[in-house]
Short mmCIF file of C-alpha atoms and ligand atoms in Angstrom, two decimals:
data_model
loop_
_atom_site.label_atom_id
_atom_site.label_comp_id
_atom_site.label_asym_id
_atom_site.label_seq_id
_atom_site.Cartn_x
_atom_site.Cartn_y
_atom_site.Cartn_z
CA MET W 296 56.65 75.48 46.27
CA ILE W 297 55.90 74.35 42.73
CA GLY W 298 53.19 76.29 40.84
CA LYS W 299 50.03 74.63 39.49
CA ALA W 300 51.02 74.89 35.81
CA MET W 301 54.44 73.40 36.47
CA GLN W 302 52.98 70.67 38.68
CA ASP W 303 50.50 69.66 35.97
CA ALA W 304 53.23 69.62 33.33
CA MET W 305 55.44 67.49 35.59
CA ASN W 306 52.59 65.02 36.04
CA GLU W 307 52.16 64.86 32.25
CA GLN W 308 55.87 64.17 31.89
CA ILE W 309 55.74 61.38 34.48
CA ASN W 310 53.06 59.76 32.31
CA LYS W 311 55.15 60.21 29.15
CA GLU W 312 58.23 58.67 30.74
CA LEU W 313 56.20 55.73 32.05
CA PHE W 314 54.72 55.26 28.59
CA SER W 315 58.27 55.27 27.17
CA SER W 316 59.19 52.56 29.67
CA TYR W 317 56.13 50.53 28.68
CA LEU W 318 56.80 50.98 24.95
CA TYR W 319 60.43 49.89 25.28
CA LEU W 320 59.44 46.89 27.39
CA SER W 321 57.03 45.92 24.61
CA MET W 322 59.90 46.22 22.14
CA ALA W 323 62.05 44.03 24.43
CA ALA W 324 59.33 41.38 24.40
CA TYR W 325 59.12 41.64 20.59
CA PHE W 326 62.87 40.98 20.29
CA GLU W 327 62.70 38.10 22.80
CA GLY W 328 60.07 36.55 20.55
CA ARG W 329 62.36 36.91 17.53
CA ASN W 330 65.36 35.27 19.22
CA LEU W 331 67.34 38.49 19.44
CA PRO W 332 68.35 38.55 23.14
CA GLY W 333 70.93 41.30 22.61
CA PHE W 334 68.36 43.73 21.20
CA ALA W 335 65.94 42.61 23.92
CA ASN W 336 68.56 43.33 26.59
CA TRP W 337 69.17 46.84 25.20
CA MET W 338 65.44 47.60 25.16
CA ARG W 339 64.90 46.19 28.63
CA ILE W 340 67.67 48.39 30.07
CA GLN W 341 66.22 51.35 28.16
CA SER W 342 62.82 50.58 29.67
CA ASP W 343 64.35 50.58 33.18
CA GLU W 344 66.03 53.92 32.44
CA GLU W 345 62.71 55.45 31.42
CA ARG W 346 61.15 54.41 34.71
CA GLY W 347 64.12 56.09 36.37
CA HIS W 348 63.34 59.26 34.40
CA ALA W 349 59.71 59.13 35.57
CA MET W 350 60.94 58.80 39.16
CA LYS W 351 63.17 61.88 38.80
CA PHE W 352 60.07 63.93 37.88
CA TYR W 353 58.08 62.21 40.63
CA ASP W 354 60.69 62.98 43.31
CA PHE W 355 61.19 66.53 42.06
CA THR W 356 57.46 67.28 42.14
CA LEU W 357 57.05 65.90 45.66
CA GLY W 358 60.28 67.55 46.82
CA CYS W 359 58.90 70.94 45.74
CA GLY W 360 55.68 70.44 47.70
CA GLY W 361 53.64 69.40 44.65
CA LYS W 362 51.12 66.61 44.23
CA VAL W 363 51.81 63.60 42.04
CA THR W 364 48.72 62.37 40.19
CA LEU W 365 49.26 59.24 38.13
CA LYS W 366 47.14 58.74 35.05
CA ALA W 367 46.42 55.73 32.85
CA ILE W 368 49.30 54.64 30.64
CA ASP W 369 48.38 54.01 26.99
CA ALA W 370 48.85 50.48 25.65
CA PRO W 371 52.02 50.30 23.55
CA ARG W 372 52.29 48.80 20.11
CA THR W 373 53.27 45.10 20.17
CA GLU W 374 54.24 44.23 16.59
CA TRP W 375 56.79 45.63 14.17
CA LYS W 376 57.90 44.62 10.67
CA SER W 377 61.63 44.56 11.40
CA SER W 378 64.39 45.55 13.81
CA LEU W 379 64.91 48.66 11.68
CA GLU W 380 61.28 49.67 12.11
CA VAL W 381 61.65 49.33 15.90
CA ALA W 382 64.85 51.40 15.92
CA GLU W 383 63.22 54.09 13.77
CA GLU W 384 60.31 54.23 16.19
CA VAL W 385 62.70 54.61 19.14
CA ALA W 386 64.45 57.49 17.33
CA ALA W 387 61.13 59.21 16.51
CA HIS W 388 59.86 58.66 20.05
CA GLU W 389 63.00 60.16 21.58
CA ALA W 390 62.66 63.21 19.32
CA LYS W 391 59.13 63.68 20.70
CA VAL W 392 60.43 63.33 24.28
CA THR W 393 63.08 65.96 23.57
CA ALA W 394 60.40 68.36 22.29
CA SER W 395 58.40 67.76 25.43
CA ILE W 396 61.43 68.41 27.69
CA TYR W 397 62.06 71.67 25.79
CA SER W 398 58.42 72.71 26.36
CA LEU W 399 58.80 71.98 30.06
CA TYR W 400 61.96 74.09 30.15
CA GLU W 401 60.21 76.97 28.39
CA LEU W 402 57.37 76.76 30.91
CA ALA W 403 59.89 76.73 33.79
CA GLN W 404 61.42 79.91 32.35
CA LYS W 405 58.01 81.55 31.96
CA GLU W 406 57.04 80.59 35.51
CA LYS W 407 60.44 81.68 36.86
CA ASP W 408 60.78 78.20 38.37
CA TYR W 409 64.57 78.10 38.81
CA PRO W 410 64.80 74.70 40.56
CA ALA W 411 62.84 73.13 37.66
CA GLN W 412 65.19 74.78 35.15
CA VAL W 413 68.23 73.29 36.91
CA MET W 414 66.61 69.85 37.10
CA LEU W 415 65.56 69.95 33.44
CA GLN W 416 69.10 70.74 32.32
CA TRP W 417 70.01 67.14 33.23
CA PHE W 418 67.26 65.93 30.90
CA ILE W 419 68.33 68.25 28.09
CA THR W 420 71.82 66.70 28.20
CA GLU W 421 70.37 63.19 28.56
CA GLN W 422 68.20 63.65 25.46
CA VAL W 423 71.26 64.45 23.33
CA GLU W 424 72.66 61.05 24.32
CA GLU W 425 69.32 59.25 23.86
CA GLU W 426 68.83 60.64 20.35
CA LYS W 427 72.43 59.88 19.40
CA ASN W 428 72.18 56.24 20.58
CA ALA W 429 68.94 55.67 18.68
CA ALA W 430 70.32 57.30 15.51
CA GLU W 431 73.43 55.08 15.66
CA ILE W 432 71.34 51.91 15.84
CA VAL W 433 69.17 53.06 12.92
CA ALA W 434 72.29 53.88 10.87
CA THR W 435 73.93 50.52 11.62
CA LEU W 436 70.80 48.55 10.73
CA LYS W 437 70.53 50.47 7.45
CA LEU W 438 74.16 49.71 6.67
CA ILE W 439 73.56 46.01 7.30
CA GLU W 440 70.59 46.14 4.91
CA GLU W 441 72.61 47.95 2.25
CA ARG W 442 76.02 46.30 2.54
CA GLY W 443 75.64 43.11 4.55
CA THR W 444 77.31 42.16 7.82
CA ALA W 445 80.70 41.25 6.31
CA VAL W 446 81.47 44.86 5.39
CA LEU W 447 80.49 46.01 8.87
CA MET W 448 82.71 43.38 10.49
CA LEU W 449 85.64 44.49 8.35
CA ASP W 450 84.90 48.13 9.23
CA HIS W 451 84.91 47.18 12.91
CA ARG W 452 88.33 45.52 12.45
CA LEU W 453 89.77 48.49 10.53
CA ALA W 454 88.54 50.91 13.20
CA LYS W 455 90.83 49.19 15.72
CA ARG W 456 94.04 50.22 13.92
CA LYS W 457 96.13 52.58 16.03
CA GLY W 458 98.57 55.15 14.69
CA GLU W 459 102.29 54.74 15.52
FE1 FEO N 623 63.15 59.57 29.13
FE2 FEO N 623 64.37 58.26 26.55
O1 FEO N 623 63.91 59.79 27.50
#
């Protein structure tokens, strides 16, 4: 049976993951409006993944005999100055999510909630990937700004060389 403190924290996290999904869907819509279907596709899939994260917390809470209480989801931002600004916001947002997963893990340790600790380990690993993906997009967009696409295309070609 999940304790009250852990249950409340899980409900908070469900809200945060649903907000992430909403924010990324808003970013997808922004890219659609700028004729960047590839970026929009990435954000839309990311949005779906965030809903999946929310559902993992939802199922875990119910599975441990807890109560799920959904709260209002904040309205996400709808306008950005550039693709780079969007990518930087994704990176900053993921860093905040990581901090929140770490807090949940610390609470699970304090509460001696071992099932929650095991479940949260999946999220700790997932956040490493999420932060890495966002950082890579930020870095690539900065390179395009600094050096132009031709250099990046050449770099892509050179990366394909295989040793004998
Ligand atoms: Fe649910 Fe992007 O972390």
